[in-house]
CSV table of C-alpha atoms and ligand atoms in Angstrom, one decimal:
chain,number,residue,atom,x,y,z
A,1,MET,CA,81.0,94.7,105.0
A,2,ARG,CA,82.6,91.4,105.7
A,3,ILE,CA,85.0,89.6,103.3
A,4,ASP,CA,86.1,86.0,103.9
A,5,ILE,CA,89.0,84.9,101.7
A,6,VAL,CA,89.8,81.2,101.3
A,7,SER,CA,93.3,80.3,100.0
A,8,VAL,CA,96.1,77.7,100.2
A,9,ILE,CA,98.6,80.5,100.9
A,10,PRO,CA,96.6,83.1,102.9
A,11,GLU,CA,99.9,84.7,104.1
A,12,ILE,CA,100.2,86.3,100.7
A,13,LEU,CA,97.3,88.6,101.6
A,14,LYS,CA,98.5,89.7,105.0
A,15,SER,CA,100.8,92.5,103.7
A,16,PRO,CA,98.4,94.0,101.0
A,17,PHE,CA,95.7,94.3,103.6
A,18,SER,CA,97.8,96.0,106.2
A,19,ASN,CA,98.2,99.0,103.8
A,20,SER,CA,96.8,102.3,105.0
A,21,MET,CA,93.4,102.5,103.2
A,22,ILE,CA,92.2,98.9,103.9
A,23,GLN,CA,93.6,99.0,107.4
A,24,ARG,CA,91.8,102.3,108.0
A,25,ALA,CA,88.5,100.8,106.8
A,26,ILE,CA,89.1,97.8,109.2
A,27,ASN,CA,90.0,100.2,112.1
A,28,LYS,CA,86.8,102.2,111.4
A,29,LYS,CA,84.8,99.0,111.5
A,30,ILE,CA,83.5,99.6,108.0
A,31,LEU,CA,85.2,96.5,106.8
A,32,GLU,CA,86.0,93.1,108.2
A,33,ILE,CA,88.5,90.7,106.4
A,34,TYR,CA,89.0,87.1,107.5
A,35,LEU,CA,91.6,84.9,105.9
A,36,HIS,CA,91.0,81.2,105.9
A,37,ASP,CA,93.7,78.6,105.2
A,38,LEU,CA,92.2,75.9,103.0
A,39,ARG,CA,94.8,73.4,104.2
A,40,LYS,CA,93.2,73.5,107.6
A,41,TYR,CA,90.3,71.7,106.0
A,42,GLY,CA,92.5,69.2,104.0
A,43,LEU,CA,92.3,65.5,104.0
A,44,GLY,CA,94.2,63.1,106.3
A,45,LYS,CA,97.3,63.7,108.3
A,46,ARG,CA,99.0,65.6,105.6
A,47,LYS,CA,96.0,67.9,105.1
A,48,LYS,CA,95.9,67.2,101.4
A,49,VAL,CA,93.9,69.7,99.3
A,50,ASP,CA,94.8,68.7,95.7
A,51,ASP,CA,95.0,65.6,93.5
A,52,TYR,CA,95.7,64.5,90.0
A,53,PRO,CA,93.1,65.2,87.4
A,54,TYR,CA,90.8,62.5,86.1
A,55,GLY,CA,91.5,61.7,82.5
A,56,GLY,CA,95.1,62.7,82.8
A,57,GLY,CA,97.0,65.8,82.1
A,58,SER,CA,99.6,67.9,83.9
A,59,GLY,CA,99.2,69.8,87.1
A,60,MET,CA,97.2,69.3,90.2
A,61,VAL,CA,93.5,70.1,90.9
A,62,ILE,CA,92.0,71.4,94.1
A,63,ARG,CA,89.6,68.7,95.6
A,64,ILE,CA,86.0,69.5,96.5
A,65,GLU,CA,86.1,68.3,100.1
A,66,PRO,CA,88.3,71.0,101.7
A,67,VAL,CA,86.4,73.7,99.9
A,68,TYR,CA,83.0,72.2,100.8
A,69,ARG,CA,84.0,71.9,104.5
A,70,CYS,CA,85.4,75.4,104.7
A,71,PHE,CA,82.5,77.0,102.9
A,72,HIS,CA,79.8,75.1,104.9
A,73,LYS,CA,81.4,76.0,108.2
A,74,LEU,CA,81.1,79.7,107.1
A,75,PHE,CA,77.7,79.3,105.5
A,76,SER,CA,76.5,77.9,108.9
A,77,GLU,CA,77.4,81.1,110.6
A,78,ARG,CA,76.0,83.7,108.1
A,79,ASP,CA,74.5,84.1,104.6
A,80,TYR,CA,76.8,85.2,101.8
A,81,ASP,CA,75.5,87.5,99.1
A,82,GLU,CA,78.3,86.5,96.7
A,83,LYS,CA,80.6,83.5,96.4
A,84,ILE,CA,83.5,84.6,94.1
A,85,PHE,CA,86.1,82.3,92.5
A,86,MET,CA,89.3,84.1,91.3
A,87,THR,CA,90.3,82.5,88.0
A,88,PRO,CA,92.1,83.7,84.9
A,89,ASP,CA,89.1,82.5,82.8
A,90,GLY,CA,86.6,84.4,84.8
A,91,ASN,CA,84.6,87.6,84.0
A,92,ILE,CA,87.0,90.5,83.7
A,93,PHE,CA,86.9,92.7,86.8
A,94,SER,CA,85.7,96.2,86.3
A,95,GLN,CA,84.5,99.3,88.3
A,96,LYS,CA,81.0,97.9,87.7
A,97,TYR,CA,81.8,94.8,89.6
A,98,ALA,CA,83.6,96.9,92.3
A,99,TYR,CA,80.4,98.8,92.8
A,100,GLU,CA,78.2,95.7,92.8
A,101,PHE,CA,80.4,93.9,95.4
A,102,SER,CA,80.6,97.0,97.6
A,103,CYS,CA,76.9,96.9,98.1
A,104,LYS,CA,77.0,93.4,99.6
A,105,LYS,CA,77.0,92.6,103.3
A,106,ASN,CA,79.0,89.4,103.2
A,107,ILE,CA,81.1,88.0,100.4
A,108,ILE,CA,83.4,85.0,100.2
A,109,ILE,CA,86.4,84.8,97.8
A,110,LEU,CA,88.0,81.6,96.8
A,111,CYS,CA,91.5,81.9,95.4
A,112,GLY,CA,92.5,79.3,92.8
A,113,ARG,CA,96.0,77.7,92.7
A,114,TYR,CA,97.6,74.7,90.9
A,115,LYS,CA,96.0,73.8,87.5
A,116,GLY,CA,92.5,74.5,88.7
A,117,ILE,CA,89.7,73.4,91.0
A,118,ASP,CA,87.3,70.5,90.7
A,119,GLN,CA,84.4,71.7,88.4
A,120,ARG,CA,81.8,70.7,91.0
A,121,ILE,CA,83.0,73.5,93.2
A,122,ARG,CA,82.5,76.0,90.4
A,123,ASP,CA,79.1,74.5,89.5
A,124,HIS,CA,77.7,74.3,93.1
A,125,LEU,CA,79.6,76.5,95.5
A,126,ILE,CA,80.4,79.6,93.4
A,127,SER,CA,78.1,82.5,92.2
A,128,LYS,CA,80.7,84.5,90.2
A,129,GLU,CA,84.0,83.8,88.5
A,130,ILE,CA,86.3,86.8,88.3
A,131,SER,CA,89.6,87.5,86.5
A,132,ILE,CA,91.5,90.8,86.9
A,133,GLY,CA,92.9,90.7,83.3
A,134,PRO,CA,94.1,88.7,80.2
A,135,TYR,CA,97.2,87.3,81.8
A,136,VAL,CA,98.0,84.3,84.1
A,137,LEU,CA,99.1,84.6,87.7
A,138,SER,CA,100.2,81.5,89.7
A,139,GLY,CA,97.3,82.0,92.1
A,140,GLY,CA,94.2,84.1,92.7
A,141,GLU,CA,95.5,85.8,95.9
A,142,LEU,CA,97.0,89.0,94.3
A,143,ALA,CA,93.9,89.2,92.1
A,144,ALA,CA,91.7,89.0,95.3
A,145,ALA,CA,93.8,91.8,96.8
A,146,VAL,CA,93.0,94.0,93.7
A,147,VAL,CA,89.3,93.2,94.1
A,148,VAL,CA,89.3,94.0,97.8
A,149,GLU,CA,91.1,97.3,97.3
A,150,ALA,CA,88.8,98.5,94.5
A,151,VAL,CA,85.8,97.5,96.6
A,152,THR,CA,86.9,99.0,99.9
A,153,ARG,CA,87.6,102.5,98.5
A,154,LEU,CA,83.8,102.5,97.5
A,155,LEU,CA,82.5,101.7,101.0
A,156,PRO,CA,81.0,104.9,102.6
A,157,GLY,CA,83.4,106.6,105.0
A,158,VAL,CA,86.5,105.0,103.7
A,159,LEU,CA,87.9,107.9,101.6
A,160,ASN,CA,88.4,111.1,103.4
A,161,ASN,CA,87.3,113.0,100.3
A,162,PRO,CA,84.4,111.2,98.6
A,163,ASP,CA,84.7,113.8,95.8
A,164,SER,CA,87.8,112.1,94.6
A,165,MET,CA,85.8,108.9,94.3
A,166,ILE,CA,83.2,110.6,92.1
A,167,THR,CA,85.7,112.2,89.8
A,168,ASP,CA,87.7,109.0,89.4
A,169,SER,CA,88.3,108.7,85.7
A,170,PHE,CA,87.1,105.2,85.5
A,171,GLN,CA,83.8,106.1,87.2
A,172,ILE,CA,82.9,108.6,84.6
A,173,LYS,CA,83.2,106.6,81.5
A,174,SER,CA,82.9,109.5,79.0
A,175,ILE,CA,85.6,111.7,80.5
A,176,ASN,CA,89.2,110.8,81.4
A,177,SER,CA,91.0,112.5,84.3
A,178,PRO,CA,92.8,115.7,83.2
A,179,PRO,CA,96.5,116.2,83.8
A,180,LEU,CA,97.2,117.3,87.3
A,181,TYR,CA,100.0,119.5,88.8
A,182,THR,CA,101.1,120.5,92.2
A,183,ARG,CA,104.0,122.6,93.6
A,184,PRO,CA,106.6,123.6,92.7
A,185,ILE,CA,105.3,125.9,90.0
A,186,LEU,CA,108.7,125.6,88.1
A,187,TYR,CA,111.1,122.7,88.4
A,188,LYS,CA,114.3,122.5,86.3
A,189,GLY,CA,112.6,124.6,83.6
A,190,LEU,CA,109.4,122.6,83.6
A,191,SER,CA,106.4,124.9,84.4
A,192,VAL,CA,102.9,124.4,85.5
A,193,PRO,CA,100.3,125.7,82.8
A,194,LYS,CA,99.8,129.3,83.5
A,195,ILE,CA,96.0,129.1,83.5
A,196,LEU,CA,96.0,126.8,86.6
A,197,VAL,CA,97.5,129.6,88.7
A,198,SER,CA,95.6,132.5,87.1
A,199,GLY,CA,92.8,132.4,89.6
A,200,HIS,CA,90.1,132.5,86.8
A,201,HIS,CA,87.9,129.8,88.2
A,202,LYS,CA,85.7,129.5,85.1
A,203,LYS,CA,88.6,129.4,82.7
A,204,ILE,CA,90.3,126.7,84.8
A,205,LYS,CA,87.2,124.6,84.9
A,206,ASN,CA,87.0,124.9,81.0
A,207,TRP,CA,90.6,124.0,80.8
A,208,PHE,CA,90.1,120.8,82.8
A,209,TYR,CA,87.1,119.9,80.8
A,210,GLU,CA,89.0,120.4,77.5
A,211,LYS,CA,92.0,118.5,78.6
A,212,SER,CA,89.9,115.6,79.7
A,213,ILE,CA,88.3,115.3,76.3
A,214,LEU,CA,91.5,115.8,74.6
A,215,LYS,CA,93.2,113.0,76.5
A,216,LYS,CA,90.4,110.6,75.7
A,217,LYS,CA,90.8,111.3,72.0
A,218,ILE,CA,94.6,110.7,72.1
A,219,ASP,CA,94.1,107.5,74.2
A,220,SER,CA,91.4,105.9,72.0
B,1,LIG,CL1,91.8,85.8,89.3
B,1,LIG,N1,93.8,84.2,88.9
B,1,LIG,C1,95.0,83.9,88.3
B,1,LIG,N2,95.6,82.8,88.6
B,1,LIG,N3,95.5,84.5,87.2
B,1,LIG,C2,94.8,85.7,86.9
B,1,LIG,C3,93.7,86.1,87.5
B,1,LIG,C4,93.2,85.3,88.5
B,1,LIG,N4,93.3,87.2,86.9
B,1,LIG,C5,94.1,87.4,85.9
B,1,LIG,N5,95.1,86.5,85.9
């Protein structure tokens, strides 16, 4: 899978993508990520990418020309299955979207900044608008990083243990993840439930199942 990300501050994304899981996917050639600096496609000597909004109001708006130039350069090189705009008023990102995106070959992600972007970009160059939750960030970069991480771990061959992907609590809607324990068995008087170290596989399975249901009831 190839992901192109267009941003006014692409540097923000260098560090999140050099983390172990995403870097491993890149090293294994399962994933390619290319960061594009929108300013490179800006207007004039000063590489201007934004301007005042028509009709007045505060804040700056990203102009269509830099985005059009950048997108069309990339469009001339390959087809994109999805053209995503990261924006706080987009569709709330979910595991369903992560699955959907993970099945695509090429996607392009445009990160918003300033007050917003010219509506013509949204109307003609974008296929999906995505938000990562009901709060406002200064730009779409960190939101894009969230999307890339959720998508990457779904790509075949990325996780060492695909089982852990299947049992992700979010992937099985009706069941939440049970409480988990590891060594030591006793720490400062806090102990691991005896059943988990009993060796009774059937009883342990039932215990996990019951705890999963129980947690859901408490949560909801
Ligand atoms: Cl995608 N962008 C911004 N700026 N803020 C957000 C967001 C995106 N998702 C949640 N808040």
